Coordinates of C-alpha atoms and ligand atoms in Angstrom, one line a residue:
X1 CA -5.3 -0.3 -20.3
X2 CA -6.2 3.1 -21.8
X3 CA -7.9 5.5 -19.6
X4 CA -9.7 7.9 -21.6
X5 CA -10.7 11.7 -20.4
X6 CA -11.8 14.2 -22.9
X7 CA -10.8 18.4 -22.3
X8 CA -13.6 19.6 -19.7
X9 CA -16.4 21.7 -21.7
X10 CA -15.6 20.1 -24.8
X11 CA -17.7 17.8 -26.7
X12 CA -16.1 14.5 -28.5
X13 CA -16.5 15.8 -31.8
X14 CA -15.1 19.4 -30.7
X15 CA -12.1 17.4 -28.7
X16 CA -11.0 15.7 -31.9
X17 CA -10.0 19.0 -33.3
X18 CA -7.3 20.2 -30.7
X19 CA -3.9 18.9 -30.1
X20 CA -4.5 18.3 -26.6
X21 CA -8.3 17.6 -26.9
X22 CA -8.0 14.1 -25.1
X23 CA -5.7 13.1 -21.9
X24 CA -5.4 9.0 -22.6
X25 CA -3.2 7.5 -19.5
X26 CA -1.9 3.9 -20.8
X27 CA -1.2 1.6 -17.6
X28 CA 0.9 -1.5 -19.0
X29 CA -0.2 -5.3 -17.8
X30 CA 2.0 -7.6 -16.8
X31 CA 1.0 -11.2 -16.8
X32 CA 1.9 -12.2 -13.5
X33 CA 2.9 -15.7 -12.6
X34 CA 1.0 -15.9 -9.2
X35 CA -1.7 -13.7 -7.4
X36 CA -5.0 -13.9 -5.8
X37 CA -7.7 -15.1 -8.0
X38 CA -10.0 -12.6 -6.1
X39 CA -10.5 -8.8 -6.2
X40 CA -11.3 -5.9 -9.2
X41 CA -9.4 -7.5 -12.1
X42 CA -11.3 -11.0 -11.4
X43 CA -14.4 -8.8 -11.3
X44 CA -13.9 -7.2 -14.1
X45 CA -12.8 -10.4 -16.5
X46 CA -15.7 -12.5 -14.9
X47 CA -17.7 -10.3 -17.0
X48 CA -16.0 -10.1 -20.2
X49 CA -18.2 -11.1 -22.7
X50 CA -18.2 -12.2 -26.9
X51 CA -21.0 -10.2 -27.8
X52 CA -21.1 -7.6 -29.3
X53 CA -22.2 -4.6 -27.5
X54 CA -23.4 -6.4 -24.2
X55 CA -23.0 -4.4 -20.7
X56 CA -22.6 -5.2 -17.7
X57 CA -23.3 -2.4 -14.7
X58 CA -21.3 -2.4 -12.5
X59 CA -22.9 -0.2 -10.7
X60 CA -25.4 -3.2 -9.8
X61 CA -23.0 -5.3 -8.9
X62 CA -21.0 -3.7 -6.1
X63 CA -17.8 -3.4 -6.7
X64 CA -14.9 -1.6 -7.7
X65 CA -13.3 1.9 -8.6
X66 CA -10.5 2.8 -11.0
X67 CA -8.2 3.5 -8.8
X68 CA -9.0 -0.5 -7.2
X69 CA -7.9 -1.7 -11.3
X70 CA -4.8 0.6 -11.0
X71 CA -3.5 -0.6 -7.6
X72 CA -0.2 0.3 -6.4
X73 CA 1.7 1.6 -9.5
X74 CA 3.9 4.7 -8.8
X75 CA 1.7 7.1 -10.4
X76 CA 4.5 10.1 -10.2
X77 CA 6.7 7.5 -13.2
X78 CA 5.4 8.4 -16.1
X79 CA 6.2 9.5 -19.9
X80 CA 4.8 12.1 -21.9
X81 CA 4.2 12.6 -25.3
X82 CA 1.6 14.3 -27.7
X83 CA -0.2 11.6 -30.2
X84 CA -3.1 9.9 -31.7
X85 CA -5.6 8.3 -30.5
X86 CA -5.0 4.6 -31.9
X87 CA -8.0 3.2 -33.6
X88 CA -9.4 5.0 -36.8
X89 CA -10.0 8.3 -37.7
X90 CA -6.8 8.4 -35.2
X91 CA -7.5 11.9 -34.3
X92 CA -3.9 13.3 -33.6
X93 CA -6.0 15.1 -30.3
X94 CA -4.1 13.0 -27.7
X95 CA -1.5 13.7 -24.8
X96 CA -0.7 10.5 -23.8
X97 CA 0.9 9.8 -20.6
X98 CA 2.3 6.7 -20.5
X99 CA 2.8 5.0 -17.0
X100 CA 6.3 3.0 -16.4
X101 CA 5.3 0.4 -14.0
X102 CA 2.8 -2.2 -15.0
X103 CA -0.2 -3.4 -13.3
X104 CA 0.2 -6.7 -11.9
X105 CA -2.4 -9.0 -13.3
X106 CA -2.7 -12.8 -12.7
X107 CA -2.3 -14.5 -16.3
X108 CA -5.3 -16.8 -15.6
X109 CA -7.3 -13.5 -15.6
X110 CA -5.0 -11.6 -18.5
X111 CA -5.7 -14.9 -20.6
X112 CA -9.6 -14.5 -20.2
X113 CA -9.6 -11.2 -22.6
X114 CA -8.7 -13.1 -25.3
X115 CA -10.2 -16.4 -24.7
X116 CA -14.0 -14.8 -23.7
X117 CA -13.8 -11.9 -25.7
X118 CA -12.6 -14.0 -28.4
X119 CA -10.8 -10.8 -29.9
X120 CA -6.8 -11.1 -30.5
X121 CA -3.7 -9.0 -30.8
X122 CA -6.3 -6.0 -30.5
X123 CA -3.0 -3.5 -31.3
X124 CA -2.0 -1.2 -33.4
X125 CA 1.5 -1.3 -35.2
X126 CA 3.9 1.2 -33.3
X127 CA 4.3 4.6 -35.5
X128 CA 6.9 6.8 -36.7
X129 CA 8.2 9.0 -34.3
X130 CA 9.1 12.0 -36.5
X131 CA 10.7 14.4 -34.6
X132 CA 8.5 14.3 -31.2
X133 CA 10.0 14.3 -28.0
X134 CA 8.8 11.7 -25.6
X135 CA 9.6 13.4 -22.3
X136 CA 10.0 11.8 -18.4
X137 CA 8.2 13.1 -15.1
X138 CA 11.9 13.6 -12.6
X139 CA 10.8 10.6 -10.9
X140 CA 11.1 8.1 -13.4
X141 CA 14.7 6.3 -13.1
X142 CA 16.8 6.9 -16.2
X143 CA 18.1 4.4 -18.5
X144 CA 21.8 3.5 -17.9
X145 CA 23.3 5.8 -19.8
X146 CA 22.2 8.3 -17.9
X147 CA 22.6 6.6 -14.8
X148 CA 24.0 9.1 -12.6
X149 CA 22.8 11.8 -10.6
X150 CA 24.0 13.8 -7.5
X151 CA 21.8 11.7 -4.6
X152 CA 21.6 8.5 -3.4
X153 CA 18.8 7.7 -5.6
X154 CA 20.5 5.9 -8.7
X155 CA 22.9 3.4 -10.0
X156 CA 25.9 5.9 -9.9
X157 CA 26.2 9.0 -6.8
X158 CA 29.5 11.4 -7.3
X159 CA 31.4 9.1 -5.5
X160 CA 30.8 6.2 -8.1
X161 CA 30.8 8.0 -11.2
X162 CA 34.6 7.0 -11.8
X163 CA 32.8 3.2 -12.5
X164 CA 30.6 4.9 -15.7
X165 CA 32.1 3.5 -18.8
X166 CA 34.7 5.7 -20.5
X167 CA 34.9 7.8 -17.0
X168 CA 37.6 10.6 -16.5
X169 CA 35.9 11.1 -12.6
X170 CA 39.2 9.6 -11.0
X171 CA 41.9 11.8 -12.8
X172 CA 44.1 14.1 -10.9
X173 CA 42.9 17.4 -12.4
X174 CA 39.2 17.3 -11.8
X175 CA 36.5 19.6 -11.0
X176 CA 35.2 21.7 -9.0
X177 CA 37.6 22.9 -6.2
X178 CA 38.0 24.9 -3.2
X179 CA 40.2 28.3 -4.4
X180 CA 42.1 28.8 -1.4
X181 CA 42.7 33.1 -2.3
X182 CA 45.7 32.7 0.7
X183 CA 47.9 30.4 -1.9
X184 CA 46.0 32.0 -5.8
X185 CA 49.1 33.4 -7.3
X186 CA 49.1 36.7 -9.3
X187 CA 49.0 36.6 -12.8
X188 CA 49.9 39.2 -15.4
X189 CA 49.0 37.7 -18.1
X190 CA 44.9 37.4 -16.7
X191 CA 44.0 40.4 -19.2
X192 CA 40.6 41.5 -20.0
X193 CA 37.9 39.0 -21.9
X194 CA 36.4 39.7 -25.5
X195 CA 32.7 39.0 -25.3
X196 CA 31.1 38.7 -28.6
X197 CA 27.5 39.0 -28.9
X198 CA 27.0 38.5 -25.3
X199 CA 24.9 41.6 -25.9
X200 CA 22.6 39.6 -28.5
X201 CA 19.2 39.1 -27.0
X202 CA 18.1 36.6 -29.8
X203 CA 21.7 33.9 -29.1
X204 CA 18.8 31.6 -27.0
X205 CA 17.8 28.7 -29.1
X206 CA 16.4 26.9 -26.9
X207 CA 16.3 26.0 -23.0
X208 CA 16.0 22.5 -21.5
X209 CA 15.9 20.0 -18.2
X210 CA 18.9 17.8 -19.0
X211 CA 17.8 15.4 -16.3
X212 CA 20.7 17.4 -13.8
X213 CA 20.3 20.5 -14.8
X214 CA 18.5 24.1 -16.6
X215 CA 20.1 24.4 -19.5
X216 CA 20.1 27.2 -22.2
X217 CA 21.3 26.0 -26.1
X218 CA 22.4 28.7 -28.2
X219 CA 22.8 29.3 -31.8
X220 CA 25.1 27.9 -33.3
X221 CA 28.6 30.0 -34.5
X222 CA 27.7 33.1 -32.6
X223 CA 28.5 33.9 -29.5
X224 CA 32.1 33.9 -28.8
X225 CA 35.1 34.3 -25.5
X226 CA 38.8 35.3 -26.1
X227 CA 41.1 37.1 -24.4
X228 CA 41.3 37.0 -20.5
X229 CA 44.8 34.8 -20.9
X230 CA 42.8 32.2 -23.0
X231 CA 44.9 31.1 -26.0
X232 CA 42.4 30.6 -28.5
X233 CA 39.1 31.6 -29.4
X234 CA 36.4 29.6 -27.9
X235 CA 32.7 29.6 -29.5
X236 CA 30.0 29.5 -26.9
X237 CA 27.8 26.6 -26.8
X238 CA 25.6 26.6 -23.7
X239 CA 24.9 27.4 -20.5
X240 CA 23.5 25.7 -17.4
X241 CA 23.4 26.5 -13.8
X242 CA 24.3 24.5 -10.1
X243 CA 22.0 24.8 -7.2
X244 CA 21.0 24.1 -3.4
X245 CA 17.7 23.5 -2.4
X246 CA 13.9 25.6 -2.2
X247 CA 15.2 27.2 0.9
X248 CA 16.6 30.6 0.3
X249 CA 20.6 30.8 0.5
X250 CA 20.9 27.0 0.9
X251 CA 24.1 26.3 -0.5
X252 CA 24.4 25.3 -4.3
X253 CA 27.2 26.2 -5.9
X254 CA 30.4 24.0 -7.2
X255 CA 33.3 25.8 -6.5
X256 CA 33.9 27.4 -3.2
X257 CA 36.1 30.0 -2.2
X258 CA 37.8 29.7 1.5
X259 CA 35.5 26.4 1.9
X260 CA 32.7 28.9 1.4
X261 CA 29.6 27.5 -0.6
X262 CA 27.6 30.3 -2.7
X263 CA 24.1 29.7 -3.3
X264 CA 24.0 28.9 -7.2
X265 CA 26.6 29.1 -10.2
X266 CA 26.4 29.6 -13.5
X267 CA 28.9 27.8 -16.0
X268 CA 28.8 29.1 -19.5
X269 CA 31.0 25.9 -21.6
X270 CA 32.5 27.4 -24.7
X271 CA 34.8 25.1 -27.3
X272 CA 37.4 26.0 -29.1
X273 CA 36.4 27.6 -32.5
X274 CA 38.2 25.4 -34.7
X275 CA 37.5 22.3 -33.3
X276 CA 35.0 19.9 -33.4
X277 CA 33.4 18.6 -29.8
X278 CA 34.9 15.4 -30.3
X279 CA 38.4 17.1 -30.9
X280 CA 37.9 19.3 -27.7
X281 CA 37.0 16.9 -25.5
X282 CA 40.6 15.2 -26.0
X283 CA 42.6 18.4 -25.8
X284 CA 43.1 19.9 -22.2
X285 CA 42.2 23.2 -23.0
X286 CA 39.5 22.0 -25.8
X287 CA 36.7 23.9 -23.2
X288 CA 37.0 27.2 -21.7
X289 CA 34.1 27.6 -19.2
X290 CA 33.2 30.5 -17.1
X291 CA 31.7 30.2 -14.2
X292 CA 29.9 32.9 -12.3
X293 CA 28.8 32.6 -8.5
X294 CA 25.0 33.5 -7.8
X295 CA 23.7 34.9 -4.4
X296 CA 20.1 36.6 -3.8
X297 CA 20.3 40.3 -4.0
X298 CA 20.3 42.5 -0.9
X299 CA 17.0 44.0 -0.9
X300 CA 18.2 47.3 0.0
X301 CA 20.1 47.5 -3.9
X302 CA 18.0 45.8 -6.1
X303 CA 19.1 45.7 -9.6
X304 CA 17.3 45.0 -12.7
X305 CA 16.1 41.5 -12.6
X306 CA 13.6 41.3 -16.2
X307 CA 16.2 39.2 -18.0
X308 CA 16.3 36.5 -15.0
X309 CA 12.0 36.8 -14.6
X310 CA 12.1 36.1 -18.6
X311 CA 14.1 33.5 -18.4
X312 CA 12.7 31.6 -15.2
X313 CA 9.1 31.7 -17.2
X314 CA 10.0 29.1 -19.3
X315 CA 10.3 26.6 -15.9
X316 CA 7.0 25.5 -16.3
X317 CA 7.3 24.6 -19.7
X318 CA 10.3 21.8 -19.0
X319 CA 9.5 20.3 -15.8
X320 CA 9.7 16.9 -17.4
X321 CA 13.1 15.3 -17.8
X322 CA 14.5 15.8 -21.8
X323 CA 11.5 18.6 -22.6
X324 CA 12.6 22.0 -24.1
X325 CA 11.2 25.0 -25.0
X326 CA 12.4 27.9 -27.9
X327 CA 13.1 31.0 -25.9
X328 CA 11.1 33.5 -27.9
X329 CA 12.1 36.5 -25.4
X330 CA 15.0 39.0 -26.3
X331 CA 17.1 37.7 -23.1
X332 CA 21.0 38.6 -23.8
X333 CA 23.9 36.7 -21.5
X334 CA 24.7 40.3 -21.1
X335 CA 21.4 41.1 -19.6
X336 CA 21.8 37.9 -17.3
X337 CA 25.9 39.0 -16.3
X338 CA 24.5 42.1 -15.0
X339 CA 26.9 44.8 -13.9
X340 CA 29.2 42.0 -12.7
X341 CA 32.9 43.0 -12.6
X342 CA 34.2 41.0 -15.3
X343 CA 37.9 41.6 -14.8
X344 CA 39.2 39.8 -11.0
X345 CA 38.9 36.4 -11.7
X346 CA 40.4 33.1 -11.0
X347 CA 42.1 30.5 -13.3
X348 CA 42.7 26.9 -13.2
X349 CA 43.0 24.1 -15.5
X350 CA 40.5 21.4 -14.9
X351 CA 37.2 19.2 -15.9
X352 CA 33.6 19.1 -16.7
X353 CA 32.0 18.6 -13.5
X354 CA 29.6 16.2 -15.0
X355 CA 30.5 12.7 -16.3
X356 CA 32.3 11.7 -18.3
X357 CA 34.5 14.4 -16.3
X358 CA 36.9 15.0 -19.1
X359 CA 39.6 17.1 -18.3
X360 CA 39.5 19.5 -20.8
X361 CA 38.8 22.8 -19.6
X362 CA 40.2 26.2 -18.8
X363 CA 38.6 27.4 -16.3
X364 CA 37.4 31.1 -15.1
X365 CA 35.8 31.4 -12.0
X366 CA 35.0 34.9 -11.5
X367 CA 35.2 36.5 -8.1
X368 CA 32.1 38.7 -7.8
X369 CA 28.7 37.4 -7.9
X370 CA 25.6 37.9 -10.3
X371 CA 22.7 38.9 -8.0
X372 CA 19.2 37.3 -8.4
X373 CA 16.0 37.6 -6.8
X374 CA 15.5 35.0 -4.0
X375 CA 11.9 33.8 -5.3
X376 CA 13.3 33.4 -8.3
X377 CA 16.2 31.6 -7.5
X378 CA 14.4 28.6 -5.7
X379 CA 12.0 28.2 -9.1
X380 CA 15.1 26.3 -10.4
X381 CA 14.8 23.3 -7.4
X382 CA 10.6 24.3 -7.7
X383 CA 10.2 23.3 -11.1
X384 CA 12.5 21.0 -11.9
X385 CA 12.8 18.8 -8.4
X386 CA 16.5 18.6 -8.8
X387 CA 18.0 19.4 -5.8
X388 CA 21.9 19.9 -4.4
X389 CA 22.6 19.6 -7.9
X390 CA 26.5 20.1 -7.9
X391 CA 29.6 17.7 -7.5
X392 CA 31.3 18.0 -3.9
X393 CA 35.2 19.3 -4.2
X394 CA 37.8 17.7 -5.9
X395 CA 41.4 17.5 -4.6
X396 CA 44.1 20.4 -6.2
X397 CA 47.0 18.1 -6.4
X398 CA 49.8 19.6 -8.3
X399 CA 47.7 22.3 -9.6
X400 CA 48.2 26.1 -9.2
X401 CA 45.2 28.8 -9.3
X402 CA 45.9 31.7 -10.6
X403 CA 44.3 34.9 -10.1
X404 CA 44.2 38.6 -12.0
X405 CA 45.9 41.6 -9.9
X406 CA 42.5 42.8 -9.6
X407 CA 41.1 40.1 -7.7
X408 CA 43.5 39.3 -5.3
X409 CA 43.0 43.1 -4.8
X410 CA 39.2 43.1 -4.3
X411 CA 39.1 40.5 -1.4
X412 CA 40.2 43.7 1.0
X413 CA 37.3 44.8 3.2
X414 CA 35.0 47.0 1.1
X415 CA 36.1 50.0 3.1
X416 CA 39.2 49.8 2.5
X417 CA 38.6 49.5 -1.6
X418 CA 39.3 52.9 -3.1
X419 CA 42.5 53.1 -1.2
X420 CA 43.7 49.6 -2.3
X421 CA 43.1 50.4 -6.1
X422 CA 45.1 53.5 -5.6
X423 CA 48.0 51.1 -4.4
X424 CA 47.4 48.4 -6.5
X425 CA 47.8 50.5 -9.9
X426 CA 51.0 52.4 -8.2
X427 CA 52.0 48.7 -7.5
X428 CA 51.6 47.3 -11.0
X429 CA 53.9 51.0 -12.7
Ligands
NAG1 C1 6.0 -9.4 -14.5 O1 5.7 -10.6 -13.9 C2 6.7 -11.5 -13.8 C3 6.2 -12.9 -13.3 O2 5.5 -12.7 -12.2 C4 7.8 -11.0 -12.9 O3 8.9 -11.9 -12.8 C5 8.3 -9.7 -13.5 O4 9.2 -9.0 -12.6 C6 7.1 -8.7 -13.7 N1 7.6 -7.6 -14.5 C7 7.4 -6.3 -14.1 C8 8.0 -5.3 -15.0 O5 6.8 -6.0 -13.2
NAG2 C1 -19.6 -16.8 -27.2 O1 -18.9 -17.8 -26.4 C2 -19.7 -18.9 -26.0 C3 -18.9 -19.7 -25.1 O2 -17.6 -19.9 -25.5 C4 -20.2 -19.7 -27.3 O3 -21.0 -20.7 -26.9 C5 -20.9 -18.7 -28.2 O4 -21.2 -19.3 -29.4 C6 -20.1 -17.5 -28.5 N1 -20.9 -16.6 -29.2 C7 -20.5 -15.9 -30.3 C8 -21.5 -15.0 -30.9 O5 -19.4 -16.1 -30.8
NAG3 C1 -21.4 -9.9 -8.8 O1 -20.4 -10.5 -9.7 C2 -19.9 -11.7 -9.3 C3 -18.8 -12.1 -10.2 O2 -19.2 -12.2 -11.5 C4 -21.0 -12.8 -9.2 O3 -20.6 -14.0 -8.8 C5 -22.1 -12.3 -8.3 O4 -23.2 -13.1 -8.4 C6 -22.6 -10.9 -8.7 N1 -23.5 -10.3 -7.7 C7 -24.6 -9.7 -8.0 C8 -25.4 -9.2 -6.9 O5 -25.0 -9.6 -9.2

């Protein structure tokens, strides 16, 4: 059933014309076995009729509304896609949103479209796709390859995702975990990072909702990590963030230091340069990722928010599961980093934090936190309806964390900072 609605203060003719002239919703039919003989759909095929042209008005005869022929079906489960309307000229003038569950119809009445109408397989061919995204609402359930998900609302929660085929989830050198800064050990070799084209404002390709998360593409061979202990160079392929919920400060982020939960993180994944994905994701330290903690800035030092108000904009535009959007503004990783201190910092060698968990990363966890506006920290739950979108904490086992001489510095009372620097330097001669 196609529900057709034409753009408010347009004619038909005019609606033809624009890309989104038409809004078609296409409720599927299912030819049920049983059901009552009784009620809108036996209504509405007690009138279907082989002429041509005949009407019946309804009106006249009582009866029943649109939303009576729709029923039950979860209207919140539904794709989207832009397209055509499907009988000639096939104006391409249509977002179509297609609903998931079918209508439950009685196929003694299903059968009476064809047999009174005397009209059959009244369909068009499917068409070429060519490059258009079909995107999902967050409630539709995924297909079963992307069957997980961080609730109790799908096939596979944390605690199952070790049963996903090909799963690394139950390996002894997972991620995230608790850094314990009373056992981090000192590390001299924790130098300082080379970040090339972190400062490049057009890096963005494109940002999307992955289904779990926000997360922002970038061009391809640009950006780059080294240094900061790492062994090879790592090119930089994305980043995505973790979160809590809408309420302000609800705690969000994967890693926690002394057991303590920071409101959001932000994991920028890198690969080594020379090797493929494929290759990385089989070598332990295949992935450096760097992960930054996120809490909302005091409002007595606010600091320049315009890259993170750029880049929350685009929300709107990928509320649907799979949709993306080119980011068009200059927004730099440098401009989103702020003035964080980019030099204490913790190491460990661990996962992805996301199935298939492969444990094939070096990872940075850096000790002081970005600082973003409150409002716009809860658009990422607003928009996308994720929510408590991070794994809970894996066990350490035999690992050790290490830490640069800076950071195990910095966790002193604030107070007490210029002093300890003075010491810690003198310590280090
Ligand atoms: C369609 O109807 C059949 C027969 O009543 C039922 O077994 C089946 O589950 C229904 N399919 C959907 C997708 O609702
Ligand atoms: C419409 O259907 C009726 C009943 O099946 C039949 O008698 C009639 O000839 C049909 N009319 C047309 C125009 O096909
Ligand atoms: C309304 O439609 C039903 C089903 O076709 C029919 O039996 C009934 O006579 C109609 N009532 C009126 C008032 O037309």
């Amino acid at each position: 059933m196609h529900i057709v609605s034409v753009k408010k203060g347009l004619s038909v003719d005019e609606a033809t014309t624009q890309a989104d002239g038409f809004a078609v919703f296409g409720f599927f039919i299912n030819a049920t076995e049983d059901g009552v003989l009784s009620g809108p759909w036996y209504t509405l095929t007690a009138n279907l009729t082989n002429i041509t042209g005949s009407v019946f008005d309804f009106e006249q005869n009582n009866t029943f509304s649109i939303d009576d022929l729709i029923g039950n079906v979860d209207r919140t489960r539904f794709y989207r896609y832009y397209g055509s309307l499907t009988t000639p000229n096939c104006s391409e003038a249509v977002v179509w949103t297609i609903f998931q569950e079918p209508i439950q119809v009685p196929k003694e009445l299903t059968h009476l479209f064809s047999t009174k109408v005397e009209l059959i397989n009244t369909y068009r061919p499917t068409e070429d796709l060519n490059g258009r995204q079909v995107t999902a609402s967050p409630a539709t359930p995924l297909p079963p390859a992307h069957s997980w998900c961080y609730n109790y609302h799908c096939d596979h929660d944390p605690s199952q995702w070790f049963l996903l085929p090909e799963s690394h989830c139950d390996g002894k050198s997972q991620s995230p975990i608790n850094i314990n800064t009373r056992s981090v050990m000192p590390d001299n070799s924790l130098n300082s990072f080379t970040f090339t084209n972190f400062d490049n404002k057009q890096a963005i390709k494109y940002i999307a909702n992955t289904g779990h998360s926000v997360e922002c593409v970038l061009k391809d061979d640009l950006v780059e990590v080294s240094g900061g202990g790492l062994k090879h160079i790592y090119s930089t392929v994305q980043f995505h963030f973790h979160w809590g919920t809408e309420v302000q400060n609800s705690p969000g982020s994967e890693h926690t230091v002394d057991s303590n939960r920071y409101p959001m993180e932000m994991h920028i994944v890198s690969k080594r340069k020379n090797l493929t994905l494929d290759e990385a994701l089989k070598t332990s330290d295949g992935l450096a990722v760097l992960g930054f903690f996120i809490e909302t800035q005091p409002t007595s030092s606010p600091s320049d928010q315009t890259a993170w108000k750029k880049l929350t904009q685009y929300f709107s535009a990928i509320r649907n599961i799979r949709s993306q959007v080119e980011v068009k503004e200059d927004i730099s990783i440098n401009d989103l980093l702020g003035k964080v201190n980019r030099n204490s910092y913790y190491r460990y060698s661990g996962s992805l934090t996301t199935p298939l968990c492969k444990e094939a990363v070096v990872w940075t966890i850096f000790q002081e936190t970005i600082k973003v506006d409150g409002n716009l920290m809860t658009m990422f739950p607003k928009y996308t309806g994720f929510h408590n979108v991070y794994r809970p904490i894996q066990p350490l086992n035999a690992r050790t964390v290490y830490t640069t001489r800076s950071a195990s510095c910095i966790s002193a009372p604030v107070l007490l900072y210029p002093l300890l620097v003075c010491f810690c330097s003198y310590n280090e001669q």
